[in-house]
Short mmCIF file of C-alpha atoms in Angstrom, two decimals:
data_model
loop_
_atom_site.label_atom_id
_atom_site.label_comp_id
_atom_site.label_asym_id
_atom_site.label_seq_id
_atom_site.Cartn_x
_atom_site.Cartn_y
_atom_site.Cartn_z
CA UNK A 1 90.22 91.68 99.23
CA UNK A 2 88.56 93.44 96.58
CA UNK A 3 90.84 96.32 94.61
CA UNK A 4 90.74 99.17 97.63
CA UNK A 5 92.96 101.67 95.89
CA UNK A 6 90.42 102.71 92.81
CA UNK A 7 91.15 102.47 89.43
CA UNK A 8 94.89 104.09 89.67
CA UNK A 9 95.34 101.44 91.71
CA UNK A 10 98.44 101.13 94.21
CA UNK A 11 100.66 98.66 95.21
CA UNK A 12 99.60 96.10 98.08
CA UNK A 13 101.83 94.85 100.32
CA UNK A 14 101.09 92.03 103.14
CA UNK A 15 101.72 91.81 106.93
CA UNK A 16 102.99 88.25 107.37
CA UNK A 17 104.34 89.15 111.05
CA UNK A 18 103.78 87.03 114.43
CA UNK A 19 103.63 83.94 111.83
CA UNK A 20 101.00 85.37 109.35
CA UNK A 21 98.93 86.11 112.38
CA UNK A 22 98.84 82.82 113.83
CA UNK A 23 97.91 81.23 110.83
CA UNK A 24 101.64 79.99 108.48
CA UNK A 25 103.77 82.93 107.41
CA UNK A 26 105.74 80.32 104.96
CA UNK A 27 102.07 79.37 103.46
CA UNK A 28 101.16 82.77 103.67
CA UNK A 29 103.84 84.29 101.97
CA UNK A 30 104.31 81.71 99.12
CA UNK A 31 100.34 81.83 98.40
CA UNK A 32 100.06 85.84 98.73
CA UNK A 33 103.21 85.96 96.23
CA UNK A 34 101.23 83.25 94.11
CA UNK A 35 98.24 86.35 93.86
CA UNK A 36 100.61 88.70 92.63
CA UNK A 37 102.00 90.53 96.46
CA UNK A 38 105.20 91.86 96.11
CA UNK A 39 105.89 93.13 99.65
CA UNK A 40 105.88 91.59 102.49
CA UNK A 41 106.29 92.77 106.43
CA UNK A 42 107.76 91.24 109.76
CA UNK A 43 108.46 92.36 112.58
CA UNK A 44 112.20 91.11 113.49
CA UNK A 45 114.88 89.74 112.05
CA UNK A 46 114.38 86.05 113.73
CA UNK A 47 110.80 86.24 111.65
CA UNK A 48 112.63 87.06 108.40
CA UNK A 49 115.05 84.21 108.65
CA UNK A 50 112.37 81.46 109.54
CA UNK A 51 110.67 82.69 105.88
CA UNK A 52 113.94 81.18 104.23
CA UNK A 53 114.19 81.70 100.75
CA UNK A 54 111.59 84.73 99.41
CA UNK A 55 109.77 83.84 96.17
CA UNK A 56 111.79 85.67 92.81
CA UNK A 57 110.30 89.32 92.18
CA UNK A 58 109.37 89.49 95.80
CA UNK A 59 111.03 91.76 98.67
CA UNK A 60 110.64 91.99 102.22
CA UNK A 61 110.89 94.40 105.47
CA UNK A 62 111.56 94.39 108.77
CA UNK A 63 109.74 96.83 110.91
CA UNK A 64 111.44 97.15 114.15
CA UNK A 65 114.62 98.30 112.43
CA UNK A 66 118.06 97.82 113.28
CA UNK A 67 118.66 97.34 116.86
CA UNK A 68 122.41 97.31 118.73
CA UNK A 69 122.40 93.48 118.42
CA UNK A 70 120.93 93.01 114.66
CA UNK A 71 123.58 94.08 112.39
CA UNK A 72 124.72 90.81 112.09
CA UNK A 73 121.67 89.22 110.86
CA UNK A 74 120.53 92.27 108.36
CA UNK A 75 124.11 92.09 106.76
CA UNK A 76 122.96 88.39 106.06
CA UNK A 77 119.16 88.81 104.85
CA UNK A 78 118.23 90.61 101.76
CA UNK A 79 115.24 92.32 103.99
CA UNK A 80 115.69 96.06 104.11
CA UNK A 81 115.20 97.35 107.59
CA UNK A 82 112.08 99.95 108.83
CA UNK A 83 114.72 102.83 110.71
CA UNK A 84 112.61 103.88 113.37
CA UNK A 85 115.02 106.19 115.35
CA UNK A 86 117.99 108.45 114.50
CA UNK A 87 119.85 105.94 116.89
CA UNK A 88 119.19 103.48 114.04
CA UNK A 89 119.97 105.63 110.92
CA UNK A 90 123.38 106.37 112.41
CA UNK A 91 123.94 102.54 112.70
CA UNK A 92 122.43 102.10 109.18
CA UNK A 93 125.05 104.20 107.87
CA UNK A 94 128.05 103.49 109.19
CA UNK A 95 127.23 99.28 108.99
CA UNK A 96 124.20 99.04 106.24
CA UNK A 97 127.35 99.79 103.29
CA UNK A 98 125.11 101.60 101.17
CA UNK A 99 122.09 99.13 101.15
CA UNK A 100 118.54 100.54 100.55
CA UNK A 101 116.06 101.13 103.74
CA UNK A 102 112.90 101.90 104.89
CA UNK A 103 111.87 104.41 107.08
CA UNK A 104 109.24 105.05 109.97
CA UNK A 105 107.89 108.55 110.41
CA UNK A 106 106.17 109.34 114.01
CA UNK A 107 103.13 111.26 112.78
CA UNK A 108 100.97 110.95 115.89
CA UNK A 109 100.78 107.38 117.23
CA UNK A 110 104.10 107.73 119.21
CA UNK A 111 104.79 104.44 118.92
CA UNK A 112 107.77 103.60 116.54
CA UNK A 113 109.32 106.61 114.23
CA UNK A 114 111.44 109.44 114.32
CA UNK A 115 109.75 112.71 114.63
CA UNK A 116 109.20 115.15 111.90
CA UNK A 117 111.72 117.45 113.32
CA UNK A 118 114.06 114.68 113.06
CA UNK A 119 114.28 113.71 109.08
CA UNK A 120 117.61 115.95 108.71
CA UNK A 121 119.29 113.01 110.26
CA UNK A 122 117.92 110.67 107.13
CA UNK A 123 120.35 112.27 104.55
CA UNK A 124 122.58 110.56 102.36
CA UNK A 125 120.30 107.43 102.84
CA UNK A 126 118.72 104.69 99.97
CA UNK A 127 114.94 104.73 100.87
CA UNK A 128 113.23 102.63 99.46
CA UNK A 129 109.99 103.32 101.82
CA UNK A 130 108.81 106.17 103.81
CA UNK A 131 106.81 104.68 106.28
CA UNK A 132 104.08 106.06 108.61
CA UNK A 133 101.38 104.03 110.70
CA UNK A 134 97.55 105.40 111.61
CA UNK A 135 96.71 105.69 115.40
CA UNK A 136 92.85 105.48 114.41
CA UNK A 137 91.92 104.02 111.37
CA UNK A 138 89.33 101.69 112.74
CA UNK A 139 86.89 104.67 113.19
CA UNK A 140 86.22 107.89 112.04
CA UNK A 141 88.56 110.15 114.25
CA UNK A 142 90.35 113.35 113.64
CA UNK A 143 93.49 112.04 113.90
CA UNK A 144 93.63 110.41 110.97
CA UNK A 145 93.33 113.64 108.87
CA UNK A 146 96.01 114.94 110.76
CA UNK A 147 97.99 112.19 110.48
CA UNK A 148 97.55 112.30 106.87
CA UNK A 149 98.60 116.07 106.20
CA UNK A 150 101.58 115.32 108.72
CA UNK A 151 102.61 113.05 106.30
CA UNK A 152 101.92 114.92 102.97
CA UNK A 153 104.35 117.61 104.57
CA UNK A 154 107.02 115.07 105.16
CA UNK A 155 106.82 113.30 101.99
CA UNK A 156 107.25 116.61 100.35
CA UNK A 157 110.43 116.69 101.70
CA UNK A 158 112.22 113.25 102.11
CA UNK A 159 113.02 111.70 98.98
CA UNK A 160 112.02 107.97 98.73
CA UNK A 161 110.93 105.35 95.96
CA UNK A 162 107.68 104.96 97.83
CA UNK A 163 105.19 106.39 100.18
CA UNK A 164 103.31 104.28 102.63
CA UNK A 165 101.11 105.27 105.37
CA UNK A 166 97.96 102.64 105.46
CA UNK A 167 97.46 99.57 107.12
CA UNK A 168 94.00 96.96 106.38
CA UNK A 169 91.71 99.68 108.03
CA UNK A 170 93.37 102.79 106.39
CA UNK A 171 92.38 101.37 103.40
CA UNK A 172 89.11 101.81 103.40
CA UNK A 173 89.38 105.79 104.32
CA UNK A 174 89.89 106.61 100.75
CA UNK A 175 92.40 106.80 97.49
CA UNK A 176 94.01 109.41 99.76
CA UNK A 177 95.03 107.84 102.18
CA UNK A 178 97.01 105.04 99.94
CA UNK A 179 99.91 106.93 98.35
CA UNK A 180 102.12 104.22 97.13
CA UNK A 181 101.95 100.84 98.93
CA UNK A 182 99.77 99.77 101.83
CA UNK A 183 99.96 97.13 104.11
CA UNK A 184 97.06 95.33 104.51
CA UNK A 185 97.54 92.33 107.58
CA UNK A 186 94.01 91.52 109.39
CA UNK A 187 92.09 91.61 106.04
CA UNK A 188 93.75 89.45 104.54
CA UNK A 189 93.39 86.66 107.25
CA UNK A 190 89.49 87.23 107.80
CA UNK A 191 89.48 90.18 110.00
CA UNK A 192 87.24 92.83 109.74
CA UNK A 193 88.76 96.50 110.12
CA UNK A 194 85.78 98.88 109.20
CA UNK A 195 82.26 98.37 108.71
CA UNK A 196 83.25 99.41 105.01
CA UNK A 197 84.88 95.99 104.24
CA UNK A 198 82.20 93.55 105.80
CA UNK A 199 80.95 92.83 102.23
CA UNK A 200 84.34 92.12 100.65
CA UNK A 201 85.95 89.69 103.04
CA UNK A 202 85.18 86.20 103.75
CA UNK A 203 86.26 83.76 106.58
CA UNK A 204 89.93 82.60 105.62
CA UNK A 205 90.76 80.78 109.24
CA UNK A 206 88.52 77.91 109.84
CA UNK A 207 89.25 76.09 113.73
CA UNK A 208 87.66 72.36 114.60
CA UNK A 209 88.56 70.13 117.20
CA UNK A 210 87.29 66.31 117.99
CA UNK A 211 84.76 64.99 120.12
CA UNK A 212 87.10 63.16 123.20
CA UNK A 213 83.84 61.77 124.81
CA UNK A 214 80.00 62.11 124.77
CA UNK A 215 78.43 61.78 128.42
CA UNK A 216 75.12 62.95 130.01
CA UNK A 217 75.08 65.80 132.17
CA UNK A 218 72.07 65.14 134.32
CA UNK A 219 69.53 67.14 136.10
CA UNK A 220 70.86 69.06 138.93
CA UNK A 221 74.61 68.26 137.86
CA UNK A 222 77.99 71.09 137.21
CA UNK A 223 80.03 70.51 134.65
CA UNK A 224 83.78 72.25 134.24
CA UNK A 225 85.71 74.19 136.87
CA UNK A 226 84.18 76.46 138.97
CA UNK A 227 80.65 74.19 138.50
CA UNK A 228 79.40 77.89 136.58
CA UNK A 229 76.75 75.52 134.57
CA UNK A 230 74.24 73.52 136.20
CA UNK A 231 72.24 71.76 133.95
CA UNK A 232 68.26 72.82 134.57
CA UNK A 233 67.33 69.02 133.08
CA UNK A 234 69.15 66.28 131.37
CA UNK A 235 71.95 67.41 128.63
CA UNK A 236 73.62 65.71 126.33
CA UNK A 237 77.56 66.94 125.86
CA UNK A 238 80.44 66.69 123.53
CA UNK A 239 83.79 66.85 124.97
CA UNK A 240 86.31 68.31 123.00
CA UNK A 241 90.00 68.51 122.32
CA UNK A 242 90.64 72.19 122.89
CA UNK A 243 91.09 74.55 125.29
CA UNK A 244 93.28 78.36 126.39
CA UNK A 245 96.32 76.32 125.45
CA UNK A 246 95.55 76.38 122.24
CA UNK A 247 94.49 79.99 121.97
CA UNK A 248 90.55 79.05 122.56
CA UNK A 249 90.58 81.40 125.67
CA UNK A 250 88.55 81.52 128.54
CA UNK A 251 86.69 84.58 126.83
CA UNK A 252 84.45 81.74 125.30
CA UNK A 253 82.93 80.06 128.71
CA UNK A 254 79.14 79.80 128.30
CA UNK A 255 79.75 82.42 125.44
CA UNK A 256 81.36 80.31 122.27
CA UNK A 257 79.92 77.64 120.08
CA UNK A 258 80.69 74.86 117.78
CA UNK A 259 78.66 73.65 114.98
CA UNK A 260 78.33 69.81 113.71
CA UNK A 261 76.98 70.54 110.09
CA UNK A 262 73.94 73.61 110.46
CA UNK A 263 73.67 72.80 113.91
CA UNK A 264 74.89 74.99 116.30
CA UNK A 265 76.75 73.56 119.65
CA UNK A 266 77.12 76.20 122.57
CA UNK A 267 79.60 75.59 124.86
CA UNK A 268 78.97 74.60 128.64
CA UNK A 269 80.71 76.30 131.46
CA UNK A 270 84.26 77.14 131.47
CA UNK A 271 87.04 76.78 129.07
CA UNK A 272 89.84 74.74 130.30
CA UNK A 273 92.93 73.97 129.17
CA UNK A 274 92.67 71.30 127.02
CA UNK A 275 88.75 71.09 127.00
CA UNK A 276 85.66 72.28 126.24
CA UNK A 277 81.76 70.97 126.89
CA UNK A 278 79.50 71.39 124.20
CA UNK A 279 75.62 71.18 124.16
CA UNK A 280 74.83 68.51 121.33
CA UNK A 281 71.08 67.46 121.99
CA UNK A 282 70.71 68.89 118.77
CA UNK A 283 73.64 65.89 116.99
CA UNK A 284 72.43 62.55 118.16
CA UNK A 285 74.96 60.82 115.89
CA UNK A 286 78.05 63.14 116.83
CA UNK A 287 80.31 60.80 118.93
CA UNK A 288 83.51 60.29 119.97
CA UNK A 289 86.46 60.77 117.21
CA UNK A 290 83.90 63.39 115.07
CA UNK A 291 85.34 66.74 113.85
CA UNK A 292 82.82 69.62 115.04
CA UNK A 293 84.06 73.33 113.93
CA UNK A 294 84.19 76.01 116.14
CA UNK A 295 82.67 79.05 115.36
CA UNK A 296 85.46 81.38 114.20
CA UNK A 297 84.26 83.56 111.92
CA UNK A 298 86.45 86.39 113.52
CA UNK A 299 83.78 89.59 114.05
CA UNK A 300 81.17 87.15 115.87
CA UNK A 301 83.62 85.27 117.91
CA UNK A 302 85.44 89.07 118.65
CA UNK A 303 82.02 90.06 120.55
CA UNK A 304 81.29 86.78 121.97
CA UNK A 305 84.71 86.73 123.49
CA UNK A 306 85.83 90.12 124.19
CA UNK A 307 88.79 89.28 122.70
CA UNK A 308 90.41 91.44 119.33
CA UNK A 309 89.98 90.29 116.05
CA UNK A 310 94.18 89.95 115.92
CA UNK A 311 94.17 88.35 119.12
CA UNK A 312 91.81 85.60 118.43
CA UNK A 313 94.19 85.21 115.44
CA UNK A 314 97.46 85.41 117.37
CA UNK A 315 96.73 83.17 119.99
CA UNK A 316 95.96 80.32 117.86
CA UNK A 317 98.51 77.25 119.27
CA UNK A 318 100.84 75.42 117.72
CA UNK A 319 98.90 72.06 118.59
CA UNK A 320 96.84 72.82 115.30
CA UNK A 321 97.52 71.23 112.18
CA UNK A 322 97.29 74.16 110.12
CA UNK A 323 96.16 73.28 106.63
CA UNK A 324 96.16 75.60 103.62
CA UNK A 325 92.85 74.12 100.91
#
């Protein structure tokens, strides 16, 4: 991503959560600390512990905060924990021995966070991070300007190292928005929050799968479950090595493509588990054992699908060798 915070600048954190998005959050982590990132995000403790050791100069949260059954791992991990509840400050302070914390602030997505009303309870605690999350960034909505001013208010009166209310989208609504630290997580995997930040991000996730078989579909003949294509004359088809169990969901019937080198392969009929028919009339060479790639680029594939930008991340399966070039 290109410099979103202006020339003041601002500390950028990363979302490495749900594995880095489907895509390595080991990788992702050691190559975002490589760039310079300094904070790093995960959802639960069991995430923070498969990281193993963090890169020196580096630090990392957890944002679901302490539950009833997580002392015992955040009194082994270095990770500060997100409080997201007065439940969990009271925990924090009578187990957490004085360590710093983050917090979550509820300013209007009602999601994680305590309320404004409840920040008394936060006294006599280390924060590190006051936390809030957008409900709307990914369009221009009123909320967000509330949500903002909420915040202003409650930063004004909770004492903390840092400020942080932005995630990838949030970004892009101005220096404003940024205070401290944001969290950027679909940008930096390829995703596309705003219209704003088509021109500065590039592909990062790139998906192939091998040709299994080449056969001819004639004339008259189905082809996949449900017989949904019918092939008007004779086509020829690549068969390939992917299907919903490895996160190439069913969204993509008659919808996705592949492409062998600049030509484009769309897919016939319905996505199955472990399969997928191709149209390759236009790759008379492309036979069985050939690597096609499947059209990922995460926007395009989002409308062809129906599926979200994170989700077409997310699902990604673990039958993927993921390599990082």
């Amino acid at each position: 991503m290109a410099n979103p915070c202006g020339a003041g600048g601002c500390a950028r954190g990363a979302a490495i959560k749900a594995n880095a998005y489907g895509l390595g959050a080991r990788e992702a982590l050691h190559t975002l600390a490589e760039a310079g990132c300094r904070d790093f995000f995960v959802s639960i403790w069991a995430e923070a512990e498969e990281l193993g050791p963090l890169p020196e100069g580096t630090n990392l949260a957890v944002l679901h905060g302490v539950g009833p059954a997580d002392m015992e791992a955040a009194s082994r991990s270095n990770a500060r924990p997100v409080l997201n509840s007065v439940e969990q400050v009271a925990r924090w302070k009578l187990a957490g021995a004085g360590r710093p914390c983050d917090v979550m602030i509820d300013t209007g997505m009602n999601r994680l966070g305590l309320r404004p009303e409840e920040v008394g309870a936060l006294d006599g605690l280390a924060i590190d991070t006051l936390h809030s999350h957008l409900a709307c960034a990914d369009e221009d909505h009123a909320l967000n300007g509330t949500q903002l001013q909420r915040f202003r208010e409650i930063a004004g009166s909770v004492q903390a190292r840092r400020y942080s209310l932005v995630n990838s989208a949030g970004i892009y609504l101005g220096r404003d928005y940024s205070f401290d630290l944001v969290r950027p997580g679909l940008a930096l995997y390829g995703g596309i929050p705003r219209d704003e930040a088509q021109a500065e991000i590039r592909q990062v996730a790139r998906v192939e799968a091998q040709v299994v078989q080449r056969r001819t579909i004639r004339a008259g003949e189905s082809c996949g479950y449900g017989a949904t294509f019918v092939a008007e004359a004779d086509v020829e088809a690549a068969i390939l090595n992917v299907g919903y169990a490895d996160g190439y969901l069913r969204g993509f019937s008659s919808r996705g493509t592949a492409f062998a080198g600049e030509f484009a392969l769309p897919v016939l009929g319905r996505v199955s588990m472990d399969l997928i028919a191709v149209d390759c009339d236009v790759a008379p060479s492309l036979g069985e054992g050939d690597w096609v790639e499947i059209d990922y680029d995460l926007r395009t594939a989002a409308e062809a699908s129906g599926l979200s930008q994170y989700e077409l991340l997310t699902t990604l399966g673990s039958r993927f060798e993921r390599r990082w070039v």
